[in-house]
XYZ file of C-alpha atoms in Angstrom:
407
model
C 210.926 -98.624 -26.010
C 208.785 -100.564 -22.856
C 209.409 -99.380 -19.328
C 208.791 -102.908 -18.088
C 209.256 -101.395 -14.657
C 211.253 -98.709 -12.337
C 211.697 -99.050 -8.689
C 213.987 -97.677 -6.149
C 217.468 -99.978 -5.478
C 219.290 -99.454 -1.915
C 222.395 -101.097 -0.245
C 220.571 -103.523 1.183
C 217.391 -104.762 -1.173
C 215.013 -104.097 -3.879
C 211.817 -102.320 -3.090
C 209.392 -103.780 -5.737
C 206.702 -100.881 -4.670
C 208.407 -97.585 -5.805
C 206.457 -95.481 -8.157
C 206.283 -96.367 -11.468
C 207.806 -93.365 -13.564
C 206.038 -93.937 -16.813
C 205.466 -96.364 -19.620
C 206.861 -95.536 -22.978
C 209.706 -94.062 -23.892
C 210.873 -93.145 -27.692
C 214.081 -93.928 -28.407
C 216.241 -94.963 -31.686
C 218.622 -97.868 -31.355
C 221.171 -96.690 -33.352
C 221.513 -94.310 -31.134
C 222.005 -95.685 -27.669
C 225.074 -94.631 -25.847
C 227.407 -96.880 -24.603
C 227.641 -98.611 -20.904
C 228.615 -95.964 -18.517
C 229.709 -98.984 -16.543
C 232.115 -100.760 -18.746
C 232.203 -98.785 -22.214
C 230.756 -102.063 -23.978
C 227.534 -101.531 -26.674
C 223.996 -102.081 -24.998
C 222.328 -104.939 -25.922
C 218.282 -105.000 -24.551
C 217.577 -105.735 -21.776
C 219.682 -102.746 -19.931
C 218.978 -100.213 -17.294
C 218.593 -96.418 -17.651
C 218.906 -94.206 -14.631
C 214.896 -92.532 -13.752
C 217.073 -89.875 -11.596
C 220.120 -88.758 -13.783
C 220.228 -86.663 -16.486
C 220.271 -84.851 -18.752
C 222.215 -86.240 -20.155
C 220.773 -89.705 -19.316
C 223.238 -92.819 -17.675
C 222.498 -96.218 -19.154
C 224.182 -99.326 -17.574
C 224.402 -102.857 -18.848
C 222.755 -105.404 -16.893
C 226.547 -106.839 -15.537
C 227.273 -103.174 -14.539
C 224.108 -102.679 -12.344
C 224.301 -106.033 -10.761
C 227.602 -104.769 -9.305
C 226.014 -101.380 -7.789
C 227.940 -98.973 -10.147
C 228.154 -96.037 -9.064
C 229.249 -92.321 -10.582
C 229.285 -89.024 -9.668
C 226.043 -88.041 -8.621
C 224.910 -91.549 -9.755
C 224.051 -94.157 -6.614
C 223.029 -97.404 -6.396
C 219.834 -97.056 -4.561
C 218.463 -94.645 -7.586
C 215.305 -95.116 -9.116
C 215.830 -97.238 -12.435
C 214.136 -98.082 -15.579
C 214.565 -101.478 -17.379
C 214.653 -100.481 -21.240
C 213.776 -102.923 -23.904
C 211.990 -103.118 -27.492
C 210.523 -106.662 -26.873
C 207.000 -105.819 -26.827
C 204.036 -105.463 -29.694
C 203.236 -102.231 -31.182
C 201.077 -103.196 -34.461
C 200.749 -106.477 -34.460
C 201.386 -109.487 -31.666
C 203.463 -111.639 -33.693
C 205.545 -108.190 -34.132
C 207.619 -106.629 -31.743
C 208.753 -102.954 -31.785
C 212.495 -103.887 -32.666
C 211.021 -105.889 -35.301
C 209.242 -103.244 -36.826
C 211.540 -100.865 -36.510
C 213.826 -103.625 -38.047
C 211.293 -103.779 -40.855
C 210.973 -99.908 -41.595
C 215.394 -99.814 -41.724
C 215.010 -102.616 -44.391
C 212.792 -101.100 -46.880
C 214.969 -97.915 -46.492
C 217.671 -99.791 -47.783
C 216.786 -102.126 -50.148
C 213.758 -100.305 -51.408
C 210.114 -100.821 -51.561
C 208.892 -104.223 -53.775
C 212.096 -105.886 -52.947
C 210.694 -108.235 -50.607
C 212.943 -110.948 -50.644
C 216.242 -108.796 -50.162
C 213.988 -106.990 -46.672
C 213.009 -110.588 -46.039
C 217.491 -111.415 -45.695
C 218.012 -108.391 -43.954
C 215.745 -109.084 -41.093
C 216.557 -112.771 -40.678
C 213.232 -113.425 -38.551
C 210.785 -113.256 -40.796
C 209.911 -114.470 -44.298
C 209.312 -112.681 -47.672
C 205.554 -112.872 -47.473
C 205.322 -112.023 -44.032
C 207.129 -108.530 -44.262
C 205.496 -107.970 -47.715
C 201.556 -108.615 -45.554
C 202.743 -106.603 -42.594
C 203.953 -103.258 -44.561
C 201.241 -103.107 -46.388
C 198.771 -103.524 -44.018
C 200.357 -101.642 -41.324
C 201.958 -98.706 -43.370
C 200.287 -98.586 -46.592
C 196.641 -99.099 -46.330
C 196.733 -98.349 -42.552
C 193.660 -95.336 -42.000
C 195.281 -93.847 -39.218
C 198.556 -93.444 -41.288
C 196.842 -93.060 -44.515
C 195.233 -89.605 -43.217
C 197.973 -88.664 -41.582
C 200.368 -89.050 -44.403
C 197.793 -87.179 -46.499
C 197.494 -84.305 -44.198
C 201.198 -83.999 -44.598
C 201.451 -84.185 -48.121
C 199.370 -81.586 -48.393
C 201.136 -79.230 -45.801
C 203.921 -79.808 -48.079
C 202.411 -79.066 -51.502
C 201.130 -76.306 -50.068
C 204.035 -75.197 -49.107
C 206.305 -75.479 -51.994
C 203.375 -74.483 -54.522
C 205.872 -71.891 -56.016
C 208.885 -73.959 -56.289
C 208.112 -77.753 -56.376
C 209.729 -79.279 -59.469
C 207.601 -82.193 -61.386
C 209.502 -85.258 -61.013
C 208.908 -87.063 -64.211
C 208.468 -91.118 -65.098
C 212.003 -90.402 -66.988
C 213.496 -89.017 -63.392
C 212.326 -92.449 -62.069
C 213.950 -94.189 -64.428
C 217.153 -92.444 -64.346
C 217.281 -93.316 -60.162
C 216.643 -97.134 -61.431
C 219.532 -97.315 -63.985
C 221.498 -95.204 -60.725
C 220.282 -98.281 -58.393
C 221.226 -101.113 -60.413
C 224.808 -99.294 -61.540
C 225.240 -99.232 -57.628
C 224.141 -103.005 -57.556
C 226.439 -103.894 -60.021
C 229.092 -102.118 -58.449
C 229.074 -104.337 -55.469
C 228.823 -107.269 -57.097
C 232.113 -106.915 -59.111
C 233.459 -105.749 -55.795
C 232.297 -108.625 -54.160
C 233.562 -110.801 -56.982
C 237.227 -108.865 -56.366
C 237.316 -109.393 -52.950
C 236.161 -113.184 -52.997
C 238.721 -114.019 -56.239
C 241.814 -112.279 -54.193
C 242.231 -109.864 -56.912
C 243.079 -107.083 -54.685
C 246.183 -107.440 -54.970
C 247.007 -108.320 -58.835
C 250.906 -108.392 -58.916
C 250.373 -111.567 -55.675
C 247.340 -113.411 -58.446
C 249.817 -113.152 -61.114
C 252.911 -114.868 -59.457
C 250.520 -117.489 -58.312
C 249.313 -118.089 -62.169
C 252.967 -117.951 -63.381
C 253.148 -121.014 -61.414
C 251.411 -123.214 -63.867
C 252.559 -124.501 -67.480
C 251.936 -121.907 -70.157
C 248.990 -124.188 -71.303
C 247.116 -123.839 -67.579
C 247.993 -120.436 -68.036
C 245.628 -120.236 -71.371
C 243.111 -122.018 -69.642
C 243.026 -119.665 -67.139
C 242.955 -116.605 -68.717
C 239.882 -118.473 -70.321
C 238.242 -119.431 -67.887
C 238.456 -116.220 -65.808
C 235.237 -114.724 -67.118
C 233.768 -117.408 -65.165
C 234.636 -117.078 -62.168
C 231.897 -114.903 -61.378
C 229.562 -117.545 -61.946
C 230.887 -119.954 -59.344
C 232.676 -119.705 -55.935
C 236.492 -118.873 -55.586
C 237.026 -122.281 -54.103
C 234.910 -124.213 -56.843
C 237.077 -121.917 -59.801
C 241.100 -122.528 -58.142
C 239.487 -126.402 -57.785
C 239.241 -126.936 -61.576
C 241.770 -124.680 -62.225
C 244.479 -127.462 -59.799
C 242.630 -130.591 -61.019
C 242.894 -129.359 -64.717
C 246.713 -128.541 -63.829
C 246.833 -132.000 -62.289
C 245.380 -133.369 -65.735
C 247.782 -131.750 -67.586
C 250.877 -133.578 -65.595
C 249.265 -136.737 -65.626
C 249.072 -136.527 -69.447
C 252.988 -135.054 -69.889
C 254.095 -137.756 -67.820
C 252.302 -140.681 -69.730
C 253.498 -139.006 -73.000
C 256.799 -138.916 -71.692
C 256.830 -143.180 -70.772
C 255.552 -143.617 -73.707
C 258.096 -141.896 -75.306
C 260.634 -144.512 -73.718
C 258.817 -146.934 -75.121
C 258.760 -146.417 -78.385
C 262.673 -145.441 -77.693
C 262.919 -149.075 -76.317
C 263.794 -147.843 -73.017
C 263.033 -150.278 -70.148
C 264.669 -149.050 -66.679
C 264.769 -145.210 -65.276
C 268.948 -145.173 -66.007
C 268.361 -145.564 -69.861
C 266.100 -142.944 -69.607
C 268.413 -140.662 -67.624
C 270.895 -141.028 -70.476
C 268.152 -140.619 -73.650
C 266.769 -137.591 -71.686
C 270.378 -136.312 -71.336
C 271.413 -136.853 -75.141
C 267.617 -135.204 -76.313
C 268.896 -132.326 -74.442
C 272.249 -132.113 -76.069
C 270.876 -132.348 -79.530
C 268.274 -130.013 -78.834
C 271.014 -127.256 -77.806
C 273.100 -128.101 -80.772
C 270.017 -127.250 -82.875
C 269.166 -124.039 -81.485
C 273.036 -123.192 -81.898
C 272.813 -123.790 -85.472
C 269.166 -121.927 -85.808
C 270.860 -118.909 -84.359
C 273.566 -119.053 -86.298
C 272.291 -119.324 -89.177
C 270.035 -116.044 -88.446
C 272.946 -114.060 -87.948
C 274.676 -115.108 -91.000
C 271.883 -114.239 -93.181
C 272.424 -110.564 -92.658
C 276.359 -110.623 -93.983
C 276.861 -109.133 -97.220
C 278.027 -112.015 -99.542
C 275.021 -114.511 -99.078
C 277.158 -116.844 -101.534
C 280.311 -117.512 -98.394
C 277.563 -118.081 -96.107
C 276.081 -120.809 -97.490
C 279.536 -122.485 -98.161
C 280.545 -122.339 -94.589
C 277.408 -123.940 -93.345
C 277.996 -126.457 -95.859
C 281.746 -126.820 -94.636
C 280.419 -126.776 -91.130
C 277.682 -129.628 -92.027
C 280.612 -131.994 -93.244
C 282.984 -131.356 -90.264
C 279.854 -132.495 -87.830
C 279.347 -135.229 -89.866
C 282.751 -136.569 -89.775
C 283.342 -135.723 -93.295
C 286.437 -134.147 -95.118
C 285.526 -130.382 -95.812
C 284.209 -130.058 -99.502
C 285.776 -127.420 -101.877
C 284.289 -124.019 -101.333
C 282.120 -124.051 -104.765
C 280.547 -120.401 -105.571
C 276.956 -119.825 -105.746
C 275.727 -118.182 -108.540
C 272.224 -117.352 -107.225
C 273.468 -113.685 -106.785
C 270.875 -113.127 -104.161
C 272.028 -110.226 -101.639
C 270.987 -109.350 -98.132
C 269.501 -106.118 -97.879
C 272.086 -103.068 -96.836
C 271.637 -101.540 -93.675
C 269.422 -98.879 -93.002
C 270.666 -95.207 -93.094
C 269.295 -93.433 -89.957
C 270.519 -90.074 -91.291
C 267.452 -87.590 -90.367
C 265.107 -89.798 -89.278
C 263.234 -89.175 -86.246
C 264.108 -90.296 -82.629
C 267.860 -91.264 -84.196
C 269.156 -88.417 -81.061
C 267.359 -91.049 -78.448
C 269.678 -93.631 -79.344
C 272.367 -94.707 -78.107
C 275.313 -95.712 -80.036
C 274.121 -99.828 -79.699
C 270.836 -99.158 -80.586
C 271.321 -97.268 -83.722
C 273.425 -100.568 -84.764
C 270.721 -102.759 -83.991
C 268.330 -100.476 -86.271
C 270.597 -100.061 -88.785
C 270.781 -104.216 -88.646
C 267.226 -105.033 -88.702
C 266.167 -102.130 -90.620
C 263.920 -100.389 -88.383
C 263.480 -97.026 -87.862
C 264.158 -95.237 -84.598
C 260.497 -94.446 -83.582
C 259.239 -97.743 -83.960
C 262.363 -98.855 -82.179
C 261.449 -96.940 -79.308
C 257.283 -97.704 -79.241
C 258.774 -101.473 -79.011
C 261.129 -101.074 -76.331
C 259.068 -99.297 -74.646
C 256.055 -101.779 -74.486
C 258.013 -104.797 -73.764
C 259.966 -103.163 -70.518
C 256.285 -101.892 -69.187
C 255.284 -105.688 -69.792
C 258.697 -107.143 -67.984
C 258.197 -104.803 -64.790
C 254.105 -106.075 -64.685
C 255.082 -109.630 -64.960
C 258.455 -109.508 -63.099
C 260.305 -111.052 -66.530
C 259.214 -111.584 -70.051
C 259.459 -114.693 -72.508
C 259.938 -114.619 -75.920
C 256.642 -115.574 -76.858
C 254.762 -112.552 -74.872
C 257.815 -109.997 -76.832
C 256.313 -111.484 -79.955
C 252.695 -111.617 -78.893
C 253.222 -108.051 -78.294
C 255.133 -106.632 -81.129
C 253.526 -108.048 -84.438
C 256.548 -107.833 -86.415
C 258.394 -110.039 -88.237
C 259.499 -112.661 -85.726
C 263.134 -112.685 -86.478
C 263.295 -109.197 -86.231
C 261.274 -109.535 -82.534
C 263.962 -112.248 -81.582
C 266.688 -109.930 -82.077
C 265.178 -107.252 -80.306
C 264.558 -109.506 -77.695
C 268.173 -110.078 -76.969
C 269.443 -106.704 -77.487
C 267.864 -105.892 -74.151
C 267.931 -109.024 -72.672
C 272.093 -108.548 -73.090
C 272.141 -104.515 -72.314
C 269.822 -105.089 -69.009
C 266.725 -103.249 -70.043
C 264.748 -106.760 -69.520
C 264.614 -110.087 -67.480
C 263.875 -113.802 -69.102
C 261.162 -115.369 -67.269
């Protein structure tokens, strides 16, 4: 710290020819109290009080312009202006800068002279990396004292200084760069928005299940680019997508020999119906394959199939394939039958699955509905790698009792 100058202040002037009270003070700038003034953090230059103290009254320069005054503190006190803006090792280098320099190395370590070179922001890699080590390193004056202390020390601790081993050094390495590595994936989280995950994964829902894919994909690279470069692709590869649906979809009509938007009202509309008629008779037919005489099933559907054609029903003709469903399972004794209810041992006995898998099932899909806020089909059987008739039914058990939500 440079005393530039201290001289006595009254009411009514300046007088410039007050003893000077000294030249160099230490001081640590982290440690500088606040304005007495105003409260605000002291920036250099500011003034420090010759004739208060302890403890010592600092005032910003706004403060002392005013004539602040308190307590014991006047106006016309000697003062001292307090600033690190002058050379200490070298010209080009001024005290804040080298104490600026010293902070640096503390934290990001001797050698890494690019990451010091960042921190200070005034001066370049080579230029920190030529001043430590001419200043601090291979510096005589610091040299011998550094030694002297060293051996103070050694001497010292004789009796209980532990070696500290190349090994120990490279433990504190593999420490350092776990730390590193640590804030980077931090840095990643807080850049990405993952913070809050359930918020990121009602924003992804958003997309088509193929965007989706894409990115879950493409996630592992977001670390690689920016957030804004990764939800960029993400939208114009979402966009893409559309584009592509749509021009599938006109070409559709096309082929269709559609020609205006109203024909295509009415083919979208009658796509739809058949669609649902479809699914009626998919579902149908699942349910029927679990009834006991396999032979009566497959003459209704065949009766059914000629009364949606417009046909007369055919005569119910017996099959003679003799091919039974399989009876339903007997829970009798079987673990985890006592955590059913009376519903769920039906749909076990149905599907033929035992109680504890029953439960291990249930149990992972309602875990994934309350993560993603509803479940589809297609996660249920990404999840449970069962047969996927079996997973379908499941599905709507709890689906129709409450347990779960569609998506």
């Amino acid at each position: 710290m440079d005393r530039l100058g201290s001289f006595s202040r009254s009411p009514v002037g300046i007088n410039l020819l007050a003893p000077v009270k000294g030249d160099v003070e230490q001081y640590n700038p982290s440690d500088k109290p606040p304005c007495k003034g105003c409260s605000s953090h002291l920036t250099e230059p500011y003034i420090k009080c010759a004739e208060c103290g302890p403890p010592s009254l600092f005032l910003c320069l706004q403060c002392f312009t005013r004539g602040f005054e308190y307590k014991k503190h006047q106006s016309d006190h000697t003062y001292e202006i307090m600033t690190a803006d002058f050379p200490v090792l070298d010209p080009s280098w001024t005290a804040q800068e080298e104490l600026a320099l010293l902070e640096a190395v503390m934290d990001c370590g001797f050698g890494n002279w690019q990451d010091v070179a960042n921190q200070m922001c005034t001066k370049t890699k080579e230029e920190c990396e030529k001043h430590y080590m001419k200043h601090f390193i291979n510096n005589p004056l610091f040299a011998s004292t550094l030694l002297n202390l060293k051996q103070a020390e050694e001497a010292k601790t004789a009796d209980t200084a532990i070696p500290f081993h190349s090994l120990k050094m490279a433990v504190v390495d593999i420490y350092h760069s776990r730390l590193k590595e640590r804030q980077r994936r931090k840095k990643i989280i807080r850049d990405h928005g993952l913070i809050n995950l359930r918020k990121f994964q009602l924003m992804e829902r958003r997309y088509p299940k193929e965007v989706q894919d894409l990115y879950e994909t493409m996630r592992r690279f977001a670390r690689i680019v920016g957030p804004v470069e990764h939800d960029k692709f993400i939208e114009s590869h979402a966009l893409e997508f559309e584009l592509r649906r749509e021009i599938k979809r006109l070409q559709e009509y096309r082929t269709a020999g559609i020609t205006n938007f109203c024909s295509a009202r009415t083919y979208d509309h009658l796509k739809k119906t058949r669609e649902e008629e479809r699914l009626k008779r998919t579902m149908l037919s699942e349910v029927l394959q679990y009834i006991q005489d396999s032979s009566a099933c497959q003459q209704w559907l065949r009766r059914q199939a000629d009364i949606d054609s417009g046909l007369s029903p055919s005569i119910p003709m017996t099959s003679n394939s003799g091919r039974r469903s399989a009876p339903p399972l007997n829970l009798t004794g079987l673990p985890g039958t006592e955590k059913l209810n009376e519903k769920e041992k039906e749909l076990c006995q149905m599907v033929r699955l035992v109680p504890g898998a029953y439960l291990e099932y249930k149990s992972a899909l309602l875990n994934e509905c309350n993560k993603q806020g509803g479940l589809r089909l297609a996660q249920a059987r990404a999840l449970i790698k069962i047969d996927v008739n079996k997973t379908r039914k499941i599905y709507d058990f709890l689906i129709r009792e409450g347990y779960i939500t569609k998506a």
